[in-house]
Coordinates of C-alpha atoms and ligand atoms in Angstrom, one line a residue:
M1 CA -9.0 -6.6 28.6
V2 CA -6.3 -7.8 26.3
V3 CA -7.2 -9.8 23.2
K4 CA -4.7 -12.5 22.3
P5 CA -4.6 -13.2 18.6
R6 CA -2.7 -16.2 17.1
F7 CA 0.5 -14.3 16.6
P8 CA 1.7 -13.3 20.0
S9 CA 4.0 -10.6 18.6
C10 CA 1.1 -8.9 16.7
L11 CA -0.3 -7.3 19.8
F12 CA -0.3 -3.6 19.7
S13 CA -1.2 -0.4 21.5
L14 CA -2.6 2.7 19.9
S15 CA -2.2 6.5 20.0
F16 CA -3.3 9.3 17.8
F17 CA -1.3 11.9 15.9
P18 CA -3.1 14.9 14.4
C19 CA -2.2 15.3 10.7
F20 CA -2.9 18.8 9.3
G21 CA -3.2 18.9 5.5
S22 CA -0.9 21.7 4.4
L23 CA -1.9 21.4 0.8
L24 CA -5.5 21.7 1.8
Y25 CA -4.9 25.2 3.1
R26 CA -4.3 26.3 -0.4
M27 CA -7.0 24.2 -2.0
V28 CA -10.0 24.8 0.2
S29 CA -11.5 27.7 2.2
M30 CA -10.8 28.1 5.9
S31 CA -14.2 26.7 6.9
E32 CA -13.6 23.6 4.9
Q33 CA -10.2 22.8 6.4
T34 CA -9.9 19.3 7.5
S35 CA -7.5 17.8 10.0
L36 CA -7.0 14.1 9.8
Q37 CA -6.3 11.9 12.8
L38 CA -5.0 8.5 12.1
P39 CA -4.2 5.9 14.8
V40 CA -0.6 4.9 15.4
L41 CA -0.3 1.3 16.4
D42 CA 2.7 0.2 18.4
I43 CA 2.8 -3.3 16.9
S44 CA 5.1 -4.6 19.6
Q45 CA 2.7 -4.0 22.5
P46 CA -0.4 -5.8 23.8
V47 CA -3.6 -5.0 22.1
L48 CA -6.4 -3.4 24.1
T49 CA -10.0 -4.1 23.1
T50 CA -10.7 -0.3 23.2
S51 CA -7.9 0.2 20.7
L52 CA -9.5 -2.2 18.3
S53 CA -12.6 -0.1 17.9
L54 CA -10.5 3.0 17.2
L55 CA -8.5 1.1 14.6
Y56 CA -11.7 -0.2 13.1
Q57 CA -13.1 3.4 12.9
A58 CA -10.0 4.6 11.0
C59 CA -10.2 1.6 8.6
K60 CA -13.8 2.2 8.0
G61 CA -13.4 6.0 7.5
W62 CA -10.1 6.4 5.8
G63 CA -8.6 2.9 5.3
F64 CA -5.2 4.3 6.5
F65 CA -3.3 4.0 9.8
Y66 CA 0.3 4.0 11.0
I67 CA 2.4 1.3 12.7
T68 CA 5.5 1.8 14.9
N69 CA 8.1 -0.6 16.4
H70 CA 7.8 -2.6 13.2
G71 CA 11.4 -3.8 13.2
I72 CA 12.5 -2.0 10.0
N73 CA 15.2 0.3 11.0
K74 CA 16.1 3.5 9.2
D75 CA 19.6 2.2 8.4
L76 CA 18.1 -0.6 6.4
Y77 CA 15.8 1.8 4.5
D78 CA 18.7 4.2 3.8
H79 CA 20.9 1.4 2.6
L80 CA 18.1 0.1 0.3
R81 CA 17.5 3.6 -1.0
A82 CA 21.1 4.1 -1.8
L83 CA 21.3 0.8 -3.7
A84 CA 18.0 1.4 -5.5
H85 CA 19.3 4.9 -6.5
Q86 CA 22.2 3.2 -8.3
A87 CA 19.7 1.1 -10.2
F88 CA 17.4 4.0 -11.2
N89 CA 20.4 6.0 -12.3
L90 CA 21.3 3.5 -15.0
P91 CA 20.5 4.4 -18.6
L92 CA 17.0 3.6 -19.7
D93 CA 18.0 0.8 -22.1
A94 CA 19.7 -1.0 -19.2
K95 CA 16.6 -0.7 -17.0
L96 CA 14.4 -1.9 -19.8
K97 CA 16.2 -5.2 -19.8
I98 CA 14.2 -6.0 -16.6
G99 CA 10.8 -5.8 -18.2
P100 CA 8.1 -4.4 -18.7
L101 CA 7.0 -7.8 -17.4
T102 CA 9.4 -10.6 -16.8
A103 CA 8.9 -13.6 -14.4
M104 CA 11.6 -12.1 -12.2
G105 CA 10.9 -8.5 -11.8
T106 CA 9.1 -5.6 -13.5
Y107 CA 10.4 -2.2 -14.4
T108 CA 7.9 0.5 -15.1
P109 CA 9.5 3.4 -16.9
H110 CA 8.5 7.1 -16.8
F111 CA 5.3 8.1 -18.7
I112 CA 3.4 4.9 -17.9
A113 CA 2.0 5.9 -14.5
S114 CA 3.2 9.5 -14.8
P115 CA 6.0 11.4 -16.4
F116 CA 7.6 11.8 -12.9
F117 CA 7.4 8.2 -11.7
E118 CA 9.3 5.0 -12.4
S119 CA 9.3 1.8 -10.4
L120 CA 10.9 -1.5 -9.9
R121 CA 8.9 -4.5 -8.7
V122 CA 10.4 -7.4 -6.7
S123 CA 8.1 -10.4 -6.3
G124 CA 7.7 -13.0 -3.6
P125 CA 7.8 -15.6 -2.3
N126 CA 11.5 -15.8 -3.3
Y127 CA 12.5 -12.2 -3.0
L128 CA 16.2 -13.1 -3.5
A129 CA 15.6 -14.8 -6.8
S130 CA 13.4 -12.0 -8.0
A131 CA 15.9 -9.3 -7.0
K132 CA 18.7 -11.4 -8.6
G133 CA 16.8 -11.7 -11.9
S134 CA 16.5 -7.9 -12.1
S135 CA 20.0 -7.2 -10.7
D136 CA 21.7 -9.6 -13.1
A137 CA 19.8 -8.0 -16.0
I138 CA 20.9 -4.4 -15.3
F139 CA 24.2 -4.4 -13.4
E140 CA 27.3 -5.5 -15.2
Q141 CA 28.7 -7.2 -12.0
P142 CA 26.6 -9.3 -9.6
N143 CA 25.2 -7.0 -7.0
V144 CA 24.9 -9.3 -4.0
E145 CA 24.2 -6.5 -1.5
F146 CA 21.2 -5.2 -3.5
C147 CA 19.7 -8.7 -3.7
H148 CA 20.2 -9.5 0.0
I149 CA 18.8 -6.3 1.2
L150 CA 15.7 -6.8 -0.9
Q151 CA 15.3 -10.3 0.4
Q152 CA 15.6 -9.0 3.9
Y153 CA 13.1 -6.3 3.4
G154 CA 10.6 -8.5 1.5
E155 CA 10.7 -11.2 4.2
A156 CA 10.2 -8.7 7.0
M157 CA 7.2 -7.3 5.1
V158 CA 5.6 -10.7 4.8
D159 CA 5.9 -11.2 8.5
L160 CA 4.4 -7.7 9.2
S161 CA 1.6 -8.2 6.7
R162 CA 0.5 -11.4 8.5
R163 CA 0.5 -9.8 11.8
I164 CA -1.4 -6.7 10.6
L165 CA -4.0 -8.8 8.8
A166 CA -4.7 -10.9 11.9
I167 CA -5.4 -7.7 13.8
L168 CA -7.7 -6.4 11.1
L169 CA -9.7 -9.6 11.2
I170 CA -10.1 -9.3 15.0
C171 CA -11.5 -5.8 14.3
L172 CA -14.2 -7.4 12.1
G173 CA -15.7 -9.3 15.1
D174 CA -15.4 -12.1 17.6
G175 CA -14.1 -15.3 16.1
I176 CA -13.4 -14.0 12.6
E177 CA -9.6 -14.2 12.9
T178 CA -9.7 -17.7 14.4
K179 CA -12.1 -19.0 11.8
Y180 CA -10.9 -17.3 8.7
Y181 CA -7.2 -16.4 9.0
D182 CA -5.9 -19.8 7.9
S183 CA -8.7 -20.9 5.7
E184 CA -8.9 -17.6 3.7
F185 CA -5.5 -15.9 4.0
S186 CA -2.8 -18.6 4.3
A187 CA -2.0 -18.6 0.6
C188 CA -1.5 -14.8 0.3
H189 CA 1.6 -13.6 -1.4
G190 CA 3.4 -10.2 -1.6
Y191 CA 5.4 -8.0 -3.9
L192 CA 7.4 -4.9 -3.3
R193 CA 7.3 -1.8 -5.5
I194 CA 10.3 0.5 -5.3
N195 CA 9.0 3.9 -6.3
N196 CA 11.2 6.7 -7.6
Y197 CA 9.8 10.1 -8.2
S198 CA 11.4 13.1 -9.8
R199 CA 10.0 16.3 -11.2
P200 CA 11.7 18.8 -13.6
E201 CA 13.4 21.8 -12.0
E202 CA 12.0 24.2 -14.7
S203 CA 8.3 23.4 -14.0
S204 CA 6.3 26.5 -13.1
M205 CA 3.6 24.5 -11.3
D206 CA 3.4 24.7 -7.6
E207 CA 3.0 21.0 -7.4
V208 CA 2.5 18.1 -9.9
E209 CA 0.9 14.7 -9.6
G210 CA 3.7 12.1 -9.2
L211 CA 1.2 9.2 -9.0
G212 CA -2.4 9.7 -10.0
M213 CA -5.5 8.8 -8.0
H214 CA -5.8 5.1 -7.5
T215 CA -6.8 2.4 -5.1
D216 CA -4.4 -0.5 -4.4
M217 CA -5.2 -4.0 -5.7
S218 CA -4.0 -5.6 -2.4
C219 CA -5.5 -6.9 0.8
I220 CA -3.2 -4.5 2.6
T221 CA -0.3 -2.2 1.6
I222 CA 2.6 -1.3 3.8
L223 CA 4.4 1.9 2.8
Y224 CA 7.7 3.2 3.9
P225 CA 7.0 6.8 3.0
D226 CA 9.4 9.5 2.0
E227 CA 10.0 12.0 4.8
M228 CA 9.2 14.9 2.4
G229 CA 5.5 13.9 2.4
G230 CA 3.2 14.1 -0.7
L231 CA 0.9 11.2 -0.1
Q232 CA -2.7 12.2 0.0
V233 CA -6.0 10.3 0.7
R234 CA -9.3 11.3 -0.8
S235 CA -12.1 11.8 1.7
K236 CA -15.6 10.3 1.1
E237 CA -16.6 13.9 0.2
G238 CA -13.9 14.0 -2.5
K239 CA -11.3 16.3 -0.7
W240 CA -7.6 15.6 -0.7
V241 CA -6.0 15.3 2.7
D242 CA -2.3 14.9 3.4
I243 CA -1.0 11.8 5.1
M244 CA 1.9 13.3 6.9
P245 CA 5.0 11.1 7.5
I246 CA 5.7 10.3 11.1
K247 CA 9.2 9.6 12.1
G248 CA 9.8 5.9 12.6
A249 CA 6.3 4.9 11.4
L250 CA 5.1 3.0 8.4
V251 CA 1.8 3.7 6.7
V252 CA -0.7 0.9 6.2
N253 CA -3.7 1.1 4.0
I254 CA -6.5 -1.3 3.1
G255 CA -6.6 -2.5 -0.5
D256 CA -9.5 -3.4 -2.8
L257 CA -9.3 -7.2 -2.1
L258 CA -9.9 -6.7 1.6
Q259 CA -12.6 -4.1 1.0
A260 CA -14.4 -6.7 -1.1
W261 CA -13.8 -9.6 1.4
S262 CA -15.0 -7.4 4.3
N263 CA -18.1 -6.5 2.4
G264 CA -17.0 -2.8 2.4
R265 CA -16.5 -2.6 6.1
L266 CA -12.8 -1.8 5.6
R267 CA -12.3 0.9 3.1
S268 CA -9.8 0.9 0.2
S269 CA -9.4 4.7 -0.2
E270 CA -8.4 6.5 -3.3
H271 CA -5.0 8.1 -2.8
R272 CA -2.3 9.8 -4.9
V273 CA 1.2 11.4 -4.6
V274 CA 1.8 15.1 -5.2
L275 CA 5.3 16.4 -5.7
K276 CA 5.9 19.9 -4.3
Q277 CA 9.7 19.9 -4.3
T278 CA 12.1 19.1 -7.1
A279 CA 14.1 16.8 -4.8
N280 CA 14.0 13.1 -5.6
R281 CA 11.2 11.3 -3.8
F282 CA 11.5 7.6 -2.9
S283 CA 9.0 5.1 -1.3
L284 CA 8.7 1.4 -0.8
A285 CA 5.2 0.0 -1.2
F286 CA 4.6 -3.6 -0.2
F287 CA 1.4 -5.2 -1.5
W288 CA 0.0 -8.3 0.4
C289 CA -2.5 -10.0 -1.9
F290 CA -4.8 -13.0 -2.3
E291 CA -3.5 -15.8 -4.6
D292 CA -4.6 -15.4 -8.2
E293 CA -7.1 -18.2 -8.2
K294 CA -8.8 -17.2 -4.9
V295 CA -12.5 -16.6 -5.0
V296 CA -13.0 -13.4 -3.1
A297 CA -16.3 -13.6 -1.2
A298 CA -17.3 -12.1 2.1
P299 CA -18.2 -14.8 4.7
E300 CA -21.7 -14.7 6.2
E301 CA -20.3 -13.7 9.6
V302 CA -18.5 -10.7 8.1
V303 CA -21.6 -9.6 6.1
G304 CA -23.6 -9.8 9.4
D305 CA -27.2 -10.8 10.2
G306 CA -29.6 -9.2 7.7
G307 CA -26.7 -7.5 6.0
K308 CA -26.7 -7.2 2.2
R309 CA -23.8 -8.5 0.2
I310 CA -22.4 -5.5 -1.7
Y311 CA -20.0 -7.4 -4.0
R312 CA -20.6 -10.5 -6.1
P313 CA -17.9 -13.2 -5.5
F314 CA -15.1 -12.9 -8.0
V315 CA -11.8 -14.6 -8.9
C316 CA -8.9 -12.5 -7.9
R317 CA -7.1 -12.9 -11.2
D318 CA -10.1 -11.6 -13.1
Y319 CA -10.1 -8.4 -11.1
I320 CA -6.4 -7.9 -11.7
K321 CA -6.9 -8.4 -15.5
F322 CA -9.8 -6.0 -15.4
R323 CA -7.7 -3.3 -13.8
E324 CA -4.7 -3.9 -16.1
N325 CA -6.9 -3.7 -19.2
S326 CA -8.8 -0.6 -17.9
E327 CA -5.8 1.4 -16.7
R328 CA -2.9 0.8 -19.1
G329 CA -1.4 4.1 -19.9
R330 CA -4.1 6.0 -18.1
F331 CA -3.0 6.0 -14.4
D332 CA -3.4 9.7 -14.4
K333 CA -7.1 9.4 -14.9
V334 CA -9.7 8.3 -12.4
G335 CA -8.8 4.6 -12.0
Y336 CA -11.4 1.8 -11.9
T337 CA -11.9 0.1 -8.6
V338 CA -13.4 -3.0 -7.3
D339 CA -16.8 -1.2 -7.2
D340 CA -16.7 -0.9 -10.9
F341 CA -15.9 -4.6 -11.2
A342 CA -18.0 -6.4 -8.7
A343 CA -20.5 -4.1 -6.9
T344 CA -24.0 -5.5 -6.7
Q345 CA -27.1 -3.4 -6.8
D346 CA -27.2 -3.3 -3.0
A347 CA -23.8 -1.5 -2.9
Ligands
AKG401 O1 4.8 6.8 -2.8 C1 3.9 6.8 -2.1 O2 3.9 7.5 -1.0 C2 2.6 6.0 -2.3 C3 2.8 5.0 -3.4 C4 1.5 4.3 -3.8 O3 0.4 4.7 -3.5 C5 1.6 3.0 -4.5 O4 2.7 2.6 -4.8 O5 0.6 2.3 -4.7
FE2_402 FE1 -1.1 3.1 -3.7

């Protein structure tokens, strides 16, 4: 049987790739070795009902999966990477002209999240205006190419986010997508974080944390990963497992807002980035979020008959403020999550 969600192009088929955690081989004994199998959704193909249950299992267990045939080609990514490289290579005082927090964009310098990480944020819905604000602040000449490519990438991510979200709602049960997609998710907005990682050549450490353990404050995150790898997810038992990059695939993960909205049925997992090589690492993380004033509350049908509500309803903005106040300058520590903010005694 084929399920037809509202966006015809969001139909998908699914396969599995085994992902063996190479780091894990050094960290745990042989008997504890874990191999992680995450579903790979071909987002251009019809969705089979059997595939939905496999996807749901992955989202419940790990909160991560891959998508292919997503329409973002490697040339676009390479081009964006080259242009972003020019921006990150500018002197610090030029980059600081963007932020830390301006209406247009945000630049996060080294030593905020980690000594090895800096990032540039481009916000929607007008990705062109946001990119232009940053670009005009840092480049001496207008950089039209940089702005247009960020606009193209941002808009493509919005479209993908909507399609992925519709599929995830279908996973949550009959009629959930039809009843709640428009009423709950139509005012969602997104932003792109361009992540640039570098570690010093002279470090004697085998590996360093490029981005400390955290959960994402999104409904979903779409990641264009670096082919060198380094992304790791924390299992429920607390073990770190590699999310290996797959050629041509994007990585999707569930964020805190969807975990709360789904009453914990979709998992927002802790993850981090480890740097094993001295080469520059680059990733594009797109966060699809509820609007600030949204009251996040799991609907009755999602909680299920006789189910207990494990989060109290909360305003999205209040959670973001809680996270910002709790985590400033301490990204390297165990971050707070939506559980710390809104879990009820039934959690
Ligand atoms: O760079 C990566 O692979 C992951 C980045 C990430 O987790 C984030 O930006 O929230
Ligand atoms: Fe993340």
